[in-house]
XYZ file of C-alpha atoms in Angstrom:
558
model
C -179.141 42.073 113.649
C -181.906 44.037 111.829
C -185.483 43.767 112.108
C -185.598 42.426 108.566
C -182.930 39.808 109.641
C -185.170 38.803 112.633
C -188.186 38.370 110.557
C -186.371 36.411 107.866
C -184.985 33.895 110.499
C -188.128 33.408 112.341
C -190.189 30.240 111.526
C -193.155 30.868 109.145
C -196.450 30.874 110.970
C -198.277 27.739 110.806
C -195.207 25.821 109.469
C -195.039 22.247 110.869
C -192.225 21.636 113.278
C -189.710 19.118 111.939
C -189.374 15.992 113.940
C -185.932 14.635 115.192
C -186.114 11.810 112.648
C -186.890 14.492 109.875
C -183.784 16.598 111.015
C -181.605 13.455 111.003
C -182.827 12.349 107.524
C -182.231 15.989 106.276
C -178.602 15.967 107.854
C -177.843 12.629 106.009
C -179.225 13.862 102.816
C -177.141 17.082 102.927
C -174.114 15.162 104.044
C -174.582 12.787 101.110
C -175.042 15.664 98.610
C -171.837 17.419 99.896
C -169.853 14.143 99.794
C -170.945 13.223 96.177
C -170.262 16.646 94.752
C -167.492 16.931 92.161
C -165.873 19.631 94.346
C -165.513 17.146 97.204
C -164.042 14.569 94.891
C -161.401 17.005 93.745
C -160.565 18.057 97.331
C -160.203 14.310 98.406
C -158.098 13.645 95.373
C -155.792 16.517 96.342
C -155.814 15.237 99.976
C -154.958 11.745 98.781
C -151.855 13.147 96.884
C -151.027 15.334 99.980
C -151.201 12.341 102.393
C -148.876 10.423 100.251
C -146.044 12.861 100.612
C -144.981 11.512 104.178
C -144.772 8.071 102.749
C -142.162 9.355 100.261
C -140.254 11.479 102.715
C -140.128 9.309 105.849
C -138.865 5.853 106.299
C -141.679 3.286 106.227
C -141.890 0.244 108.469
C -142.902 -2.210 105.882
C -139.707 -1.452 104.045
C -137.076 -0.843 106.506
C -137.877 -1.408 110.243
C -134.327 -0.527 111.161
C -134.311 2.800 109.626
C -137.658 3.608 111.291
C -136.174 2.605 114.751
C -133.249 4.740 114.086
C -135.368 7.673 113.061
C -137.471 7.383 116.255
C -134.297 6.841 118.574
C -132.774 10.061 116.990
C -135.818 12.056 117.960
C -137.037 10.785 121.373
C -139.763 13.477 121.700
C -141.102 13.909 118.065
C -140.500 10.372 116.973
C -142.990 8.425 119.154
C -145.632 11.155 118.384
C -145.081 10.646 114.768
C -145.368 6.900 115.367
C -148.783 7.242 117.034
C -149.861 9.313 113.960
C -148.826 6.301 111.910
C -146.519 8.340 109.760
C -144.232 5.396 109.365
C -146.849 3.281 108.057
C -148.582 5.915 105.759
C -150.301 3.723 103.235
C -151.712 1.389 105.759
C -152.756 4.120 108.278
C -156.390 4.716 109.259
C -156.365 8.354 107.926
C -155.003 7.464 104.487
C -157.501 4.511 104.164
C -160.172 6.839 105.235
C -159.284 9.369 102.493
C -159.039 6.597 99.969
C -162.498 5.143 100.971
C -164.108 8.511 100.972
C -162.616 9.360 97.490
C -164.226 6.008 96.147
C -167.471 6.870 97.698
C -167.476 10.479 96.351
C -166.533 9.382 92.824
C -169.166 6.669 92.676
C -171.717 9.100 94.186
C -170.798 11.707 91.321
C -170.714 9.199 88.565
C -173.918 7.266 89.010
C -176.313 10.286 88.767
C -174.599 11.499 85.704
C -174.650 8.101 84.093
C -178.548 8.173 84.575
C -178.741 11.665 83.276
C -176.556 10.794 80.217
C -178.825 7.866 79.533
C -181.868 10.149 79.720
C -180.220 12.526 77.385
C -179.575 9.904 74.822
C -183.224 8.988 74.843
C -184.443 12.446 74.706
C -185.424 14.072 71.409
C -183.278 17.145 70.181
C -184.713 20.549 71.599
C -187.146 22.302 69.377
C -186.095 25.249 67.316
C -186.283 28.508 69.033
C -188.893 30.968 67.979
C -186.331 33.592 66.888
C -183.273 32.045 65.353
C -181.771 35.457 64.711
C -181.080 35.786 68.430
C -178.521 32.989 68.402
C -174.836 33.735 68.339
C -174.556 32.337 64.949
C -177.398 32.891 62.409
C -177.824 32.729 58.494
C -180.899 33.439 56.346
C -181.042 32.781 52.600
C -183.744 31.773 49.979
C -184.314 28.806 47.724
C -186.325 28.231 44.578
C -187.247 24.692 45.727
C -190.074 23.668 47.874
C -189.476 23.623 51.757
C -189.627 19.780 51.922
C -187.021 19.253 49.220
C -184.675 21.832 50.818
C -185.076 20.394 54.226
C -184.456 16.865 52.790
C -181.130 17.982 51.227
C -179.911 19.741 54.351
C -180.904 16.729 56.494
C -178.818 14.431 54.273
C -175.762 16.617 54.792
C -175.874 16.332 58.480
C -174.251 12.873 58.585
C -173.184 11.917 62.247
C -175.793 14.319 63.751
C -178.915 13.303 65.668
C -181.669 14.847 63.635
C -185.424 15.550 64.435
C -187.711 16.880 61.836
C -190.930 18.724 62.811
C -193.914 20.130 61.033
C -196.175 23.033 61.939
C -195.685 26.611 62.864
C -196.378 28.904 65.815
C -196.214 32.015 63.642
C -198.664 31.008 60.759
C -195.888 30.734 58.065
C -196.845 29.133 54.899
C -195.560 25.533 54.879
C -193.124 25.968 57.715
C -190.745 22.986 58.638
C -188.188 22.763 61.295
C -185.118 20.516 61.742
C -183.325 20.221 65.135
C -179.741 18.536 65.068
C -177.173 17.699 67.755
C -173.799 16.123 67.882
C -171.028 15.635 70.444
C -172.769 13.207 72.784
C -169.444 11.306 73.001
C -168.056 14.213 74.863
C -170.003 13.392 77.921
C -169.409 9.623 77.301
C -165.688 10.398 77.329
C -165.976 12.182 80.490
C -167.944 9.407 82.138
C -165.490 6.765 80.883
C -162.590 8.830 82.317
C -164.170 9.044 85.814
C -165.295 5.359 85.793
C -161.845 4.306 84.705
C -160.287 6.435 87.502
C -162.367 4.525 89.945
C -161.455 1.275 88.352
C -157.786 2.267 88.604
C -157.916 3.125 92.105
C -159.960 -0.182 92.910
C -157.405 -2.449 90.924
C -154.343 -0.745 92.636
C -156.023 -1.358 96.044
C -156.796 -4.964 95.094
C -153.360 -5.507 93.831
C -151.897 -4.429 97.151
C -154.395 -6.651 99.022
C -153.559 -9.785 97.008
C -150.143 -9.245 95.643
C -146.698 -9.363 97.068
C -143.188 -8.077 96.327
C -139.810 -9.488 97.332
C -136.313 -8.523 96.887
C -133.229 -10.740 96.912
C -129.486 -10.041 96.258
C -127.566 -12.736 94.380
C -123.915 -12.953 93.475
C -123.517 -13.126 89.688
C -121.461 -16.304 89.987
C -124.197 -19.026 89.689
C -125.850 -18.306 92.945
C -129.665 -19.210 93.041
C -132.617 -18.954 95.090
C -136.256 -20.106 95.024
C -139.542 -18.183 95.782
C -140.752 -20.881 98.135
C -141.352 -18.766 101.160
C -140.954 -15.245 102.447
C -137.780 -16.388 104.194
C -136.245 -16.814 100.786
C -136.133 -13.060 100.273
C -133.910 -10.202 101.827
C -136.988 -8.173 102.170
C -140.636 -9.213 101.510
C -143.919 -7.220 101.484
C -147.054 -9.307 101.347
C -150.702 -8.016 100.742
C -153.099 -7.937 103.633
C -154.950 -11.044 102.225
C -151.723 -13.176 101.984
C -150.117 -15.198 104.744
C -146.898 -15.870 102.840
C -148.071 -19.194 101.563
C -148.990 -20.032 98.070
C -146.275 -17.963 96.348
C -145.563 -18.767 92.739
C -142.733 -21.421 92.682
C -139.959 -19.925 90.683
C -136.077 -20.644 91.001
C -133.555 -18.224 89.513
C -129.874 -18.742 89.000
C -127.641 -15.628 88.028
C -124.763 -16.553 85.787
C -123.332 -13.009 85.073
C -123.880 -9.288 84.971
C -122.717 -6.827 82.347
C -122.937 -3.019 82.780
C -122.425 -0.693 79.726
C -121.081 2.775 80.701
C -120.427 6.039 78.838
C -117.033 7.647 79.075
C -118.357 9.878 81.790
C -119.454 6.971 83.900
C -123.035 7.207 83.241
C -124.789 3.701 83.058
C -126.244 2.986 79.559
C -127.478 -0.563 79.990
C -127.556 -3.369 82.562
C -127.701 -6.963 81.468
C -127.883 -10.259 83.391
C -127.977 -13.802 81.928
C -129.956 -16.086 84.123
C -131.556 -19.482 84.171
C -134.975 -20.010 85.803
C -137.429 -22.820 86.723
C -141.273 -22.567 87.141
C -143.926 -24.888 88.160
C -143.400 -28.589 87.254
C -139.918 -27.641 86.074
C -138.816 -27.190 89.660
C -139.524 -30.786 90.366
C -138.176 -31.980 87.133
C -135.091 -29.810 87.630
C -135.404 -28.332 84.076
C -133.575 -24.865 83.561
C -134.646 -22.407 80.938
C -132.334 -19.468 79.734
C -133.426 -15.805 79.959
C -131.926 -12.568 79.890
C -132.824 -9.463 82.139
C -132.381 -5.984 81.325
C -133.658 -2.731 82.820
C -137.404 -2.534 82.152
C -137.331 -5.835 80.518
C -138.374 -8.253 83.162
C -138.844 -12.023 83.127
C -142.619 -12.736 83.083
C -143.558 -16.240 84.286
C -146.545 -17.629 86.048
C -148.162 -14.172 86.697
C -144.943 -12.906 88.435
C -142.357 -10.509 87.174
C -138.658 -10.699 87.987
C -136.940 -7.383 87.475
C -133.310 -6.594 87.500
C -133.490 -3.603 89.952
C -129.714 -2.766 90.700
C -126.262 -4.108 90.975
C -122.951 -3.598 92.944
C -119.936 -5.555 93.847
C -119.107 -8.373 96.102
C -115.506 -8.625 97.266
C -114.037 -12.082 98.061
C -111.607 -12.686 101.032
C -109.802 -15.780 102.154
C -108.691 -16.163 105.768
C -106.015 -18.683 106.573
C -105.448 -19.626 110.161
C -102.002 -20.557 111.525
C -102.925 -24.267 111.324
C -103.464 -23.903 107.517
C -107.368 -24.140 107.559
C -109.040 -21.579 105.426
C -112.381 -19.831 104.973
C -113.442 -18.054 101.759
C -116.421 -15.644 101.787
C -117.909 -13.606 98.868
C -120.413 -10.926 100.256
C -122.101 -7.856 98.663
C -120.997 -4.425 99.789
C -123.276 -1.507 99.722
C -122.506 1.255 96.967
C -121.877 4.563 98.700
C -121.409 6.516 95.526
C -123.977 5.838 92.748
C -121.471 7.476 90.299
C -118.207 5.762 90.951
C -119.557 2.858 92.891
C -117.203 3.231 95.716
C -118.797 0.634 98.181
C -118.613 -0.077 101.916
C -119.108 -3.311 103.663
C -118.077 -5.820 106.301
C -117.340 -9.630 106.803
C -117.198 -11.980 109.650
C -115.124 -15.219 109.625
C -115.622 -17.937 112.233
C -112.714 -20.343 112.850
C -113.220 -23.804 111.382
C -114.860 -26.377 113.636
C -112.705 -28.130 116.141
C -109.894 -25.571 115.866
C -110.955 -24.086 119.322
C -112.958 -26.732 121.370
C -113.835 -24.089 123.980
C -116.647 -21.675 122.768
C -115.146 -18.653 124.545
C -111.840 -19.346 122.997
C -113.219 -19.654 119.487
C -115.224 -16.519 119.947
C -112.071 -14.461 120.820
C -110.387 -15.728 117.491
C -113.080 -14.696 115.048
C -111.849 -12.402 112.265
C -113.837 -9.285 110.950
C -113.146 -7.058 108.068
C -114.630 -3.663 107.408
C -113.608 -1.106 104.777
C -114.019 0.358 101.271
C -114.158 -1.336 97.767
C -113.233 0.747 94.729
C -113.885 -0.907 91.285
C -111.341 1.384 89.643
C -108.918 2.536 92.303
C -107.683 6.003 92.734
C -105.261 6.694 95.577
C -104.774 9.984 97.278
C -101.786 9.150 99.261
C -103.175 6.108 101.401
C -106.774 7.226 100.909
C -108.789 5.086 98.467
C -111.422 6.433 96.161
C -112.896 5.094 92.995
C -112.634 6.901 89.563
C -115.053 4.783 87.427
C -118.014 2.562 88.214
C -116.711 -0.321 85.982
C -114.313 -2.943 87.704
C -111.209 -2.259 85.667
C -108.598 -1.859 88.591
C -110.189 -3.007 91.950
C -108.734 -2.394 95.316
C -109.879 -2.443 98.952
C -108.861 -0.290 102.051
C -109.865 -2.352 105.105
C -109.520 -2.509 108.907
C -109.016 -6.079 110.260
C -110.292 -6.969 113.641
C -109.909 -10.013 115.833
C -112.277 -11.121 118.708
C -115.989 -11.460 119.132
C -117.508 -10.292 115.945
C -121.164 -11.115 117.285
C -121.766 -13.943 115.080
C -123.350 -16.155 117.721
C -124.875 -13.461 119.832
C -128.384 -13.917 118.458
C -128.929 -10.093 118.211
C -129.511 -8.571 114.649
C -126.546 -6.972 113.196
C -126.002 -4.768 109.983
C -124.780 -6.575 106.947
C -122.556 -3.739 105.825
C -120.976 -2.674 109.168
C -119.556 -4.074 112.309
C -121.041 -3.456 115.716
C -119.308 -0.454 117.179
C -120.387 -1.496 120.701
C -118.053 -4.636 120.418
C -115.262 -2.551 119.401
C -115.768 0.196 122.069
C -116.010 -2.708 124.759
C -112.690 -4.121 123.599
C -114.117 -7.439 122.602
C -113.187 -6.758 118.944
C -109.732 -5.369 118.595
C -108.295 -3.857 115.377
C -105.183 -5.580 114.097
C -104.319 -4.056 110.832
C -105.328 -1.130 108.378
C -104.086 -1.889 104.855
C -104.829 -1.333 101.244
C -104.992 -4.423 99.036
C -105.237 -5.241 95.434
C -106.494 -8.607 94.028
C -104.000 -11.306 95.086
C -102.402 -9.305 97.937
C -102.551 -10.513 101.478
C -101.631 -9.312 104.907
C -100.437 -11.561 107.917
C -101.458 -10.755 111.335
C -99.367 -10.972 114.393
C -100.644 -14.472 115.412
C -99.880 -15.830 111.811
C -103.499 -15.455 110.466
C -103.349 -14.364 106.745
C -106.106 -12.189 105.134
C -106.005 -12.195 101.328
C -108.127 -10.082 99.012
C -108.981 -12.496 96.055
C -110.936 -9.984 93.848
C -114.593 -9.118 93.508
C -117.535 -10.097 91.339
C -120.747 -8.527 90.481
C -124.059 -8.943 92.400
C -127.590 -8.189 91.238
C -130.643 -7.062 93.163
C -133.689 -8.960 91.735
C -137.033 -8.027 92.657
C -140.195 -10.578 92.290
C -143.403 -8.787 92.066
C -146.866 -10.555 91.832
C -149.985 -8.424 91.116
C -152.954 -10.404 89.900
C -154.742 -7.127 88.827
C -151.898 -5.617 86.950
C -153.604 -6.117 83.544
C -156.708 -4.536 84.777
C -154.624 -1.585 85.990
C -153.332 -1.182 82.370
C -156.827 -1.493 80.892
C -158.094 1.129 83.301
C -155.223 3.576 82.372
C -155.747 3.099 78.694
C -159.456 3.768 79.097
C -158.766 6.791 81.100
C -156.612 8.230 78.387
C -159.148 7.219 75.797
C -161.963 8.817 77.844
C -159.930 12.012 78.338
C -159.197 12.344 74.679
C -162.854 12.073 73.850
C -163.811 14.763 76.305
C -161.119 17.133 74.929
C -161.597 16.592 71.301
C -165.371 16.104 70.817
C -167.454 19.362 70.818
C -171.152 19.742 71.644
C -173.021 21.473 68.926
C -176.721 22.383 68.158
C -178.049 23.514 64.826
C -181.591 24.548 63.938
C -183.108 24.978 60.556
C -186.472 26.639 59.719
C -187.836 26.678 56.101
C -191.121 28.314 54.968
C -192.597 29.787 51.908
C -192.632 33.637 51.509
C -194.058 36.049 48.893
C -197.116 35.585 46.624
C -197.690 33.651 43.436
C -199.298 36.691 41.807
C -196.178 38.969 41.886
C -193.937 35.994 40.928
C -191.804 36.335 44.026
C -192.715 33.020 45.745
C -189.478 31.761 47.488
C -188.570 29.307 50.180
C -186.865 31.070 53.057
C -184.174 29.255 55.039
C -183.073 30.222 58.458
C -180.130 28.459 60.111
C -178.945 29.100 63.604
C -176.117 27.367 65.676
C -175.217 27.295 69.333
C -172.063 25.828 70.922
C -172.914 23.855 74.041
C -169.283 23.905 74.950
C -166.008 25.255 73.543
C -167.297 28.475 71.928
C -163.843 29.295 70.752
C -163.454 28.240 67.051
C -167.271 27.675 66.630
C -167.477 30.626 64.188
C -165.175 29.111 61.576
C -166.714 25.653 62.039
C -170.177 27.172 61.686
C -169.159 28.979 58.345
C -167.902 25.679 56.919
C -171.095 23.715 58.023
C -173.105 26.537 56.246
C -171.200 26.053 53.129
C -171.846 22.472 53.139
C -175.554 22.572 53.913
C -176.535 25.676 51.736
C -174.082 25.221 49.007
C -174.199 28.190 46.473
C -176.799 29.957 48.479
C -174.675 30.254 51.435
C -172.922 33.229 49.882
C -176.270 35.085 49.821
C -176.915 34.435 53.488
C -176.964 36.921 56.098
C -174.520 36.339 58.992
C -174.733 38.976 61.669
C -171.360 40.174 62.930
C -170.375 41.663 66.135
C -171.659 45.212 65.164
C -174.876 43.814 63.930
C -175.387 42.030 67.256
C -174.662 45.099 69.054
C -177.418 47.089 67.051
C -179.933 44.319 67.900
C -178.965 44.774 71.499
């Protein structure tokens, strides 16, 4: 460290020492200034986008607890550490909430002072004309025969849409000098403020929607199956806002009649359509049904809720006939494995009819389970089944049939689309047959039990969403776009005009000199042509005699 540095860093002689309270106040003040700077707001906005990436890449506990458990179990060392960091509950984690809250504070702290400054700017008078207009980037000088007042009146009348301030007097002793200051483009800053205020409103309404909204999904077979939004238990999956306890849901009942998918020749889906009936409010008690049609991005809007047609698939139907002639028929959705051909996989479990096996252990040993693949348009490669097209034109199944304890009454959760491999490995569930079947075909097991494939029907995945702040989200988004357009299209401009009398009456050369200068507050590019058009409008024929310094003239002045 040099001597100069030592002297600079030393306290000034006689300077009062800052008290601990003063240092604390200074620290808080500096911290607040740093937090409410626009640079900090941009950094926090970037961090918010960065923090959302794990929520998109990793399984989230509020969407699928099973996948989270599988992910952690597959990574016994890293998984628990990631769980402690709340990477499986990103959007409810303390660090995501902290970034979200700091972004709110930063944006509000940026906006409020700017609003006050903009208010003061609106009330302020336009800036006085500079002493030397020829030093401005754009300058014109010409003469008129008329009096200065008349010339300035005509120029002022042409400045429609500008804020104009007319002043009298002179600092150089010019005869009859008048000046005019004109500004425009105040909407640019207004658009900027509207954009940022709308951004804060958008973030706030999205957060409030998550607090007071809910979202549930339910799969329904398109053969008249129905459900009602009476409780979260009615849904296959349900996500409730923090302020909701699962009660007070909008009473809606939906019954799905059919589903139609339009495909192109290459198998690409063109449109999905489902005809439904629904009840809402008092119609539920009166059992009054209304018709509606769901399409992709065309939901049913009722009671502040939206019912979306989110997906579809196929639900095979099987009938199991036991040796005594009693039957069980079940239709259950299978999960599409291939989104292009809709080759689907799934499982079914059949419990023997009541009274057929009085002993519980004996009944458990005679349960039937099916696991396999379903193809809407079958394509066989030897005995291997695949699907050639997503539409159901030639359905078939390839299944394994098991007998034994399928785990129906164990009380432990099981996958809807696959059998418990532990039961198979323990020998409690024994494979009986592996067979390919088309609709109407059946296979008979060694004990005389018959398993028949009856065909398949479509199922639809409906999503019921409730967001009381959705309309405000739309208003905020539209206001953001409007504010952004204003801030991009509107340009800040300043123009000054000075008029005065020159020459003498005796020599007959008495003229009114007009000086006009322009300054671009923002967006210098293109202001030259715009200034020339403005000069032509303000000065008329006299604009041609004006003197506009070009780049070379400016260099000479320099």
